[in-house]
Short mmCIF file of C-alpha atoms in Angstrom, two decimals:
data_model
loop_
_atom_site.label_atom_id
_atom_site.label_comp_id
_atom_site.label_asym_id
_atom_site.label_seq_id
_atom_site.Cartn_x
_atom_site.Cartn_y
_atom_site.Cartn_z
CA UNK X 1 28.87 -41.69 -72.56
CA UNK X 2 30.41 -40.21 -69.95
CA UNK X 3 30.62 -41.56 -65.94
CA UNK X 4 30.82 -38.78 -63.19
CA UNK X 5 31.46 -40.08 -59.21
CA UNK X 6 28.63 -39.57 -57.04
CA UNK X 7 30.44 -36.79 -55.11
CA UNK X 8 30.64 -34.86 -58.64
CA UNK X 9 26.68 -35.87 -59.71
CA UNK X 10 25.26 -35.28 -56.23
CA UNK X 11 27.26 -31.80 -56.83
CA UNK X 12 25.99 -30.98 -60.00
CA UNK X 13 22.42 -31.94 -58.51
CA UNK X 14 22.93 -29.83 -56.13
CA UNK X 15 24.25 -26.69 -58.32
CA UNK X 16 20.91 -27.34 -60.60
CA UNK X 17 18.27 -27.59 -57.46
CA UNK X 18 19.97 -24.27 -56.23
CA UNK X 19 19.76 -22.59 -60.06
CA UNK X 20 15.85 -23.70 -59.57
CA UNK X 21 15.23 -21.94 -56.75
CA UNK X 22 13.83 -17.94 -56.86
CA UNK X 23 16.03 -15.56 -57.92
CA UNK X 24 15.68 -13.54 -54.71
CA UNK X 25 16.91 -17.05 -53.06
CA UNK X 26 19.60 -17.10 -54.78
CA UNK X 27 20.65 -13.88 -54.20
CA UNK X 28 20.19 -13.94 -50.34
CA UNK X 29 22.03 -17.11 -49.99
CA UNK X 30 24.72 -17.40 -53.32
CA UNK X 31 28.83 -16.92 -51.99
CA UNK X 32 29.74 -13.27 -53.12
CA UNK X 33 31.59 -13.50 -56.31
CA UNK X 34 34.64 -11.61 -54.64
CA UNK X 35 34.96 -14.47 -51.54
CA UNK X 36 37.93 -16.04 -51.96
CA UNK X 37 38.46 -19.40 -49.31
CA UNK X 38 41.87 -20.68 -49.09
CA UNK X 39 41.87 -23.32 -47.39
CA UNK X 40 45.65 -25.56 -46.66
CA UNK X 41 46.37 -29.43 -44.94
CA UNK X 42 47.70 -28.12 -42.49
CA UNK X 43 44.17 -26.52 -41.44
CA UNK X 44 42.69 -30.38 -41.28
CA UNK X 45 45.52 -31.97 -40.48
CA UNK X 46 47.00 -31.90 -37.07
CA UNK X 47 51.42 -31.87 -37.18
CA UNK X 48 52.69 -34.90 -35.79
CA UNK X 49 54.28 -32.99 -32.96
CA UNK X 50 51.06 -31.27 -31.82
CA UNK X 51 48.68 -34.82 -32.15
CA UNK X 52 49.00 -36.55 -28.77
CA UNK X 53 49.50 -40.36 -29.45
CA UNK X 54 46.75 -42.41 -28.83
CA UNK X 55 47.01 -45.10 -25.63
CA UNK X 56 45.10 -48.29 -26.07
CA UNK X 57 47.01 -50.38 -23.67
CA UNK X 58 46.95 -53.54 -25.09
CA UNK X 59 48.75 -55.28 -22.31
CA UNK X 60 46.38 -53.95 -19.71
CA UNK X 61 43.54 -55.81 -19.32
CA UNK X 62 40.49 -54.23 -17.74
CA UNK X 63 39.41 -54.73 -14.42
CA UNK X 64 36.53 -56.09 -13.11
CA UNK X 65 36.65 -55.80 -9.59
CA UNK X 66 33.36 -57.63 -7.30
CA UNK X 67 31.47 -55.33 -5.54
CA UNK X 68 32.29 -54.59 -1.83
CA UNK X 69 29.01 -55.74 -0.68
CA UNK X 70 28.20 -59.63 0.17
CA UNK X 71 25.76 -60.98 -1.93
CA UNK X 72 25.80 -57.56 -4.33
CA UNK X 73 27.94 -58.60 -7.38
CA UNK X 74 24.76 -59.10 -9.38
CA UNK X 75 23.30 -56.36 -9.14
CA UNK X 76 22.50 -53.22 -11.06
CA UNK X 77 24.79 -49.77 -11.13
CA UNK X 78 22.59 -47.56 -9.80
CA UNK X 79 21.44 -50.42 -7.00
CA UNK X 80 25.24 -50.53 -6.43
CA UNK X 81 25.44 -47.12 -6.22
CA UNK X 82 22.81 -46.53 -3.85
CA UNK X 83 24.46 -49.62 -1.58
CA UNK X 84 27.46 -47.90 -1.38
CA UNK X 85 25.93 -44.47 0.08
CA UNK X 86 24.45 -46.62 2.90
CA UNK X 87 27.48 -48.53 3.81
CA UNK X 88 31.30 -47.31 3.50
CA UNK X 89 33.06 -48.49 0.51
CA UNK X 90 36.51 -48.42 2.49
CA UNK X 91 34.97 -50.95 5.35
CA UNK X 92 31.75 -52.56 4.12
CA UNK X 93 29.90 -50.92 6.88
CA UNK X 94 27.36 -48.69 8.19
CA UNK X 95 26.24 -46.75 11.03
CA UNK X 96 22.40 -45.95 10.66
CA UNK X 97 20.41 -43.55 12.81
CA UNK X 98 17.15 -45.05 13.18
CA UNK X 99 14.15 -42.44 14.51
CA UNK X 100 11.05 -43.61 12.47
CA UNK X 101 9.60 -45.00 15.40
CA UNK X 102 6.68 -42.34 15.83
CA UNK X 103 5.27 -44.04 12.56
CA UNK X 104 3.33 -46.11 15.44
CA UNK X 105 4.63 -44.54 18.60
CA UNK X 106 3.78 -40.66 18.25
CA UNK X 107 6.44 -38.88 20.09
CA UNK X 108 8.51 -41.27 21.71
CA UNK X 109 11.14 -40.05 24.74
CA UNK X 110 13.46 -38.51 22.78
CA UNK X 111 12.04 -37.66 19.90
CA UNK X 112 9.59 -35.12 21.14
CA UNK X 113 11.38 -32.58 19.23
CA UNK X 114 12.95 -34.28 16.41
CA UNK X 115 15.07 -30.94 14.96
CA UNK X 116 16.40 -30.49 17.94
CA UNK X 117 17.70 -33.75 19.00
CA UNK X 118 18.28 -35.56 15.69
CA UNK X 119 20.02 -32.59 13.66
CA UNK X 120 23.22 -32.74 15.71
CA UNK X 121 23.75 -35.84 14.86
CA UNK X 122 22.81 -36.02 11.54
CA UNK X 123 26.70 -35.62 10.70
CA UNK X 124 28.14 -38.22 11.93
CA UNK X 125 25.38 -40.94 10.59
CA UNK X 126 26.08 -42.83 7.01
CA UNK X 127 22.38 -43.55 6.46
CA UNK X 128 19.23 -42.04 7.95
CA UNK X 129 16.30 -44.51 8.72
CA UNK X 130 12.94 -42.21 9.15
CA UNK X 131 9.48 -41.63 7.88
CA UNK X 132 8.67 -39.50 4.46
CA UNK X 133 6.79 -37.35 6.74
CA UNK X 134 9.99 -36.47 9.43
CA UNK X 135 11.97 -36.48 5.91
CA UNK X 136 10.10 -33.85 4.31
CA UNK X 137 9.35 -32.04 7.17
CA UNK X 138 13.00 -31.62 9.18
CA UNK X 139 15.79 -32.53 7.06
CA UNK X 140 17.62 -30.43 5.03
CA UNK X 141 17.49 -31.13 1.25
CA UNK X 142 20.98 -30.54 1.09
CA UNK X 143 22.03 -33.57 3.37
CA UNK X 144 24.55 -35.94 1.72
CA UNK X 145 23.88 -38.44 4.18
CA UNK X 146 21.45 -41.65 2.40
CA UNK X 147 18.02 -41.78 3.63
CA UNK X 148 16.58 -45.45 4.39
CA UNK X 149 12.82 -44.74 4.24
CA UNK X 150 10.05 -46.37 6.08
CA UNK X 151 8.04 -48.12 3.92
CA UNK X 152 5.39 -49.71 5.98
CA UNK X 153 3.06 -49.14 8.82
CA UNK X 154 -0.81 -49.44 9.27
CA UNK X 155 -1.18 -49.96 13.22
CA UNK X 156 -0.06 -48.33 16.63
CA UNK X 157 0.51 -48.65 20.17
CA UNK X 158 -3.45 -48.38 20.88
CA UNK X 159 -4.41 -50.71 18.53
CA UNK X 160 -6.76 -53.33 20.14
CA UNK X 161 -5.42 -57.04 20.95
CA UNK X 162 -7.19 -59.91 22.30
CA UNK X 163 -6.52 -60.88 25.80
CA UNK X 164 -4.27 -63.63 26.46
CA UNK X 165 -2.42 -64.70 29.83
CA UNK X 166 1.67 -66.07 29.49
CA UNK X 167 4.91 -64.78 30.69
CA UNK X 168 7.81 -62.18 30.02
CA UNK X 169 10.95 -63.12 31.89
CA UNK X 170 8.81 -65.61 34.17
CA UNK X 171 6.48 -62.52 35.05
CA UNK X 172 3.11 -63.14 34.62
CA UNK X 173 1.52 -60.69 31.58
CA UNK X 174 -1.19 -60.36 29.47
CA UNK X 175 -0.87 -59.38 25.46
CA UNK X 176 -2.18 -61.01 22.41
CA UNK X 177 -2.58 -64.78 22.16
CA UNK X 178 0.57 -66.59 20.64
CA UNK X 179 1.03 -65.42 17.42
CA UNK X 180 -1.61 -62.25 17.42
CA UNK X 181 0.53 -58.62 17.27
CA UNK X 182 -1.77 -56.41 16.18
CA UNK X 183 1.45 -54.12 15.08
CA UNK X 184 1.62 -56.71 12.88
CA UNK X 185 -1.19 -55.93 10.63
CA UNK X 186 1.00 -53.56 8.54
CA UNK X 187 0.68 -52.76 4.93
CA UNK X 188 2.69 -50.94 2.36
CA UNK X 189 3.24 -47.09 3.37
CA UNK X 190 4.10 -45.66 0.21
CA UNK X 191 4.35 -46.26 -3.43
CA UNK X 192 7.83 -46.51 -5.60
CA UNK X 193 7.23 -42.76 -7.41
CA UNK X 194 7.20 -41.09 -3.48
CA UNK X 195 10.54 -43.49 -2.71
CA UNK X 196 12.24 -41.90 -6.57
CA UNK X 197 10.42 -37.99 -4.92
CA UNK X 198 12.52 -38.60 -1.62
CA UNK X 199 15.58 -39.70 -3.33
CA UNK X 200 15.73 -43.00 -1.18
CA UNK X 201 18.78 -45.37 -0.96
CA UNK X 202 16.90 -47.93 0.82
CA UNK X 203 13.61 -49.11 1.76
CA UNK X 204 12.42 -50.55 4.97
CA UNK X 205 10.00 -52.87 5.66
CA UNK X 206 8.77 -54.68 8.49
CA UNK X 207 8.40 -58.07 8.67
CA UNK X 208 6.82 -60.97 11.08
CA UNK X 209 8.00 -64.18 10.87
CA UNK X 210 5.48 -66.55 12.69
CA UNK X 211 2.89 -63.88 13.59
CA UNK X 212 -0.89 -63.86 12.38
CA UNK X 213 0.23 -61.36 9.88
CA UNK X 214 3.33 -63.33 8.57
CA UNK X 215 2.18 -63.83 4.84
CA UNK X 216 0.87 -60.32 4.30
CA UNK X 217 3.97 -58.96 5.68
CA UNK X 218 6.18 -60.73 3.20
CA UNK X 219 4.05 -59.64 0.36
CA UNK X 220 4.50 -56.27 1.49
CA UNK X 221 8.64 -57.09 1.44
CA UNK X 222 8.10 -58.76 -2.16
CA UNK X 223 5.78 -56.11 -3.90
CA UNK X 224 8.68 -53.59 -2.81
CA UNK X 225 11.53 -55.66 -3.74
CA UNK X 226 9.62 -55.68 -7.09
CA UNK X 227 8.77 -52.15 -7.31
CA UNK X 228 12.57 -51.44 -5.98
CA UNK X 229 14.37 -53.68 -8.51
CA UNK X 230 12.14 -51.43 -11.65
CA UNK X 231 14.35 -48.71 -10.45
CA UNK X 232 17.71 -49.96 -8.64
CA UNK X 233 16.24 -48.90 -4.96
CA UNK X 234 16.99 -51.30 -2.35
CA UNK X 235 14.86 -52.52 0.06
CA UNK X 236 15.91 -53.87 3.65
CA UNK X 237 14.06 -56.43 5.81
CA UNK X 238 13.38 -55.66 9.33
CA UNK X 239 13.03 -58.35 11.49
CA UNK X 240 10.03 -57.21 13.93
CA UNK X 241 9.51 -59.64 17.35
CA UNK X 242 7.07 -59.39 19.10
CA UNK X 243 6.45 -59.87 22.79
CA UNK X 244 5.23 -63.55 22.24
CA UNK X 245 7.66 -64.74 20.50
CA UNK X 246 11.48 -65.79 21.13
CA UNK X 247 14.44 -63.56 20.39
CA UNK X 248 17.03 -66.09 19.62
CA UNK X 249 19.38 -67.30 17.24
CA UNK X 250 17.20 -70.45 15.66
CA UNK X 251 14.47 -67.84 14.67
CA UNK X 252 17.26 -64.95 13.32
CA UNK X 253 18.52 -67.53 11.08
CA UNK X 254 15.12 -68.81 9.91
CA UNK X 255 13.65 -65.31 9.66
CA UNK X 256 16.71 -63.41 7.87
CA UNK X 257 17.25 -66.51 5.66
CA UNK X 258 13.57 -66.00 4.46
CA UNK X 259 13.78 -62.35 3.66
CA UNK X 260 16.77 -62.89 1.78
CA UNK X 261 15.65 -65.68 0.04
CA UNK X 262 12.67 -63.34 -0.84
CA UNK X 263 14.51 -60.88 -2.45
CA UNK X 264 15.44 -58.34 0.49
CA UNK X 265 19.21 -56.50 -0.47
CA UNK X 266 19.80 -55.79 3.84
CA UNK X 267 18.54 -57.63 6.97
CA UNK X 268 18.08 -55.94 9.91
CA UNK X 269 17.54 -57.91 13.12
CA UNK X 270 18.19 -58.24 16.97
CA UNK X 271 21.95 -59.08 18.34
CA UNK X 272 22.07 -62.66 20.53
CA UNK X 273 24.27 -63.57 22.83
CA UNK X 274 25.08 -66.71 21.59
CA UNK X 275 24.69 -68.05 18.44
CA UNK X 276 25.00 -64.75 16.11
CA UNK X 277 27.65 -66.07 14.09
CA UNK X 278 25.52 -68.39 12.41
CA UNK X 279 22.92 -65.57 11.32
CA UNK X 280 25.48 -63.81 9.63
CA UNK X 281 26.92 -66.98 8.06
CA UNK X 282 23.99 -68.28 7.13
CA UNK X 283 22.56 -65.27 5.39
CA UNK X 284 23.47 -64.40 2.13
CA UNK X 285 22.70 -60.30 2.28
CA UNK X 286 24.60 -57.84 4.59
CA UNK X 287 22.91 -58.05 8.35
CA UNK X 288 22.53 -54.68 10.32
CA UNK X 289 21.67 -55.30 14.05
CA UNK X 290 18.90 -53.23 15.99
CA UNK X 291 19.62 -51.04 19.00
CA UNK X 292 16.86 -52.30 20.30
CA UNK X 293 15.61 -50.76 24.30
CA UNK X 294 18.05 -48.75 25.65
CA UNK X 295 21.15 -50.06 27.20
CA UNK X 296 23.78 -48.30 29.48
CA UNK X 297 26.46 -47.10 27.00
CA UNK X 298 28.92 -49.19 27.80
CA UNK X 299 26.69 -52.11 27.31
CA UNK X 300 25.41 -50.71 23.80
CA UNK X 301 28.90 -50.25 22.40
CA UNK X 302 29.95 -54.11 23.91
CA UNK X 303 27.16 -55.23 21.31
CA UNK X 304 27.90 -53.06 18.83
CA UNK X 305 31.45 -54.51 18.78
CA UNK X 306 30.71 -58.14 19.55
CA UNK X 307 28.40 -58.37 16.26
CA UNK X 308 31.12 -56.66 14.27
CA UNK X 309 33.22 -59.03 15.51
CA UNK X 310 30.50 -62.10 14.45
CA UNK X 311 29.89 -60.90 11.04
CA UNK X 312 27.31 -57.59 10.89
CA UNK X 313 27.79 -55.12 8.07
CA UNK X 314 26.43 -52.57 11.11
CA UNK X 315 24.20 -50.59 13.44
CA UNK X 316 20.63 -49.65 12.83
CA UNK X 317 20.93 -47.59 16.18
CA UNK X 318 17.97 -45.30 17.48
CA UNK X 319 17.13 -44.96 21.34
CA UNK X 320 21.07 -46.21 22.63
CA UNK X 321 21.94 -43.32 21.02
CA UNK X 322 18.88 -40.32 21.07
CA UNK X 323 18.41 -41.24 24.73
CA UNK X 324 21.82 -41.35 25.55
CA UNK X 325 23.05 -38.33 28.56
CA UNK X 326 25.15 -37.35 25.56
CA UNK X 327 23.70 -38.71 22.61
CA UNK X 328 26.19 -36.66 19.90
CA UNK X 329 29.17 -38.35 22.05
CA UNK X 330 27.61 -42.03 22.14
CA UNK X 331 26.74 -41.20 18.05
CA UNK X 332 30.97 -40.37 17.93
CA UNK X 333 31.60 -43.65 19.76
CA UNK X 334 29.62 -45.85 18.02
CA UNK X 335 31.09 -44.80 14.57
CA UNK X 336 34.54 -45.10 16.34
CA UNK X 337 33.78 -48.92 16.84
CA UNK X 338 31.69 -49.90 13.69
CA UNK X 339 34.11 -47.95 11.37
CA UNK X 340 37.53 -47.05 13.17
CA UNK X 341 37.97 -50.71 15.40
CA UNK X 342 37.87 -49.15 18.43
CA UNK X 343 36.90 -51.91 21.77
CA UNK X 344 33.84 -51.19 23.64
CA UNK X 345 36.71 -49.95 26.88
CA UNK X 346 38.15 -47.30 23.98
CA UNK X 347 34.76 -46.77 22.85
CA UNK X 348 33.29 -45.74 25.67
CA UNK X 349 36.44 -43.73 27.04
CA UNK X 350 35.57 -41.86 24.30
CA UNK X 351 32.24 -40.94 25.08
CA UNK X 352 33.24 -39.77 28.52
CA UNK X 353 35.88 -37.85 27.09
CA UNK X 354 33.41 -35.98 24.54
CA UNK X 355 30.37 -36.23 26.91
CA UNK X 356 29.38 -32.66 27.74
CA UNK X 357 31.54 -31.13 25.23
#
């Protein structure tokens, strides 16, 4: 009896399943008998001097370098990745231009006209906070800049509120009862598929600690941070006060301690004069401040620096800058503080210097 390899059986196998086939088979596909292959080692095997030697640095060992971000080692590449188009890799920081407020104020001074006042400055902001509606609408598809997209709503400026009597700033005024913002009663805004449609970095939601609405407004942070986390989109916390309650540092801590604790990748809440440090310490997630009403410029790039200085990853500016006499100038000397360490004095020296330009 004679043994054949398999190479040699699975070739003979092969020469009898092609001897099967038609004749007219065999004759369209069969090597002509007058093909002659020569084939050498050198034509499979590549000369020593030609084959580049191969590296595998054995003595290297690979890095694994933390993530820029606080409180962002954990996460996801693509969450990463989206992270780092909001904020610069070089500083940790970010200069956002906020102008979703029509999502409950219509056209607000300013933003009448939203092409023509928030184009021009569309270059010089790292992240764009607006509505899918402005997004769609007036920006360019072909900006590189990220886009930090609105993600709740519900109410407006003419929503009814109950009557009650206090005080703002010892005046006399009447709003809400304790507790009762009716801009409060927000609910999600838009689904995870439109966020993946718009391309967003980040999402932004609302949220009111100690108002009527305070649970619902948490489950709207939480069924985002869920929908998010499916698909390595951020989502960033807003802390939203309204004109009952207290803007200082005991209720910063306690509200952007809750968001994070909840899941939320950003804060973003109000500056205080005293105290800030201990928001940012105490908070595990990267803190953006609000602009808040507007300020003289001076005064707006004095905050901008001081919570730098105490521990914020950056600005979430809107009306400081589109109400600004020169609002591409102020945009310029806000990035020169947040990203380039210039004082408020330099800061604003170079908004003069620019203004009208």
């Amino acid at each position: 009896m004679t043994y054949r390899s398999d190479a040699a059986a699975l070739s003979a196998k092969s020469a009898g399943c092609f001897q099967a086939c038609t004749p007219s088979f065999r004759a369209h596909y069969a090597r002509p008998s007058n093909l002659t292959i020569h084939t050498t080692m050198a034509d499979i095997t590549t000369s020593a001097a030609d084959k580049k030697e191969k590296e595998y640095f054995t003595d290297v060992p690979q890095q694994a370098p933390g993530f820029f971000l606080k409180g962002s080692h954990q996460y996801d590449w693509g969450l990463k990745n989206r992270l780092s188009k909001v904020f610069n890799p070089k500083d940790g920081r970010t200069v956002m231009l906020a102008f979703d407020h029509g999502y409950f104020q219509g056209p607000t001074t300013g933003l009448e006209r939203v092409d023509q006042t928030i184009l021009p400055l569309e270059p010089y902001a790292d992240c764009l906070m607006l509505t899918r509606g402005i997004q769609r609408s007036i920006i360019p598809a072909s900006t590189q800049k990220a886009i930090a997209l609105r993600a709740s709503g519900g109410t407006s400026m003419v929503s009814p509120f109950e009557e009650w009597e206090g005080e703002i700033d010892g005046r006399k005024a009447k709003f809400g009862r304790p507790g009762f913002e009716p801009l409060s009663n927000e609910s999600t805004a838009l689904n995870i598929e439109e966020a993946i449609r718009l391309n967003a970095s980040l999402l932004a939601v609302q949220v009111f600690i100690g108002s009527a609405y305070e649970r619902q407004s948490l489950k709207n942070l939480t069924d985002l941070v869920d929908a998010g986390a499916r698909y390595g989109i951020a989502v960033m916390g807003v802390v939203a006060v309204g004109r009952a309650m207290a803007r200082n540092a005991q209720y910063f801590r306690l509200a952007t301690r809750i968001m994070a604790e909840l899941g939320a990748h950003v804060v973003k809440c109000y500056y205080t004069d005293e105290g800030f440090e201990t928001i940012t310490s105490c908070c595990p997630v990267p803190i953006v401040i609000a602009g808040g009403k507007k300020l003289p410029e001076l005064d707006a790039l004095k905050m901008s620096y001081n919570a730098i200085q105490q521990g914020a990853s950056g600005v979430d500016m809107g009306r400081n800058i589109f109400q600004s006499e020169d609002p591409v100038a102020m945009m310029k000397a806000v990035r020169g503080v947040v990203h380039e360490g210039l004082t408020p004095e330099q800061g604003f020296a170079m908004f003069n210097d620019l203004k009208g330009k």
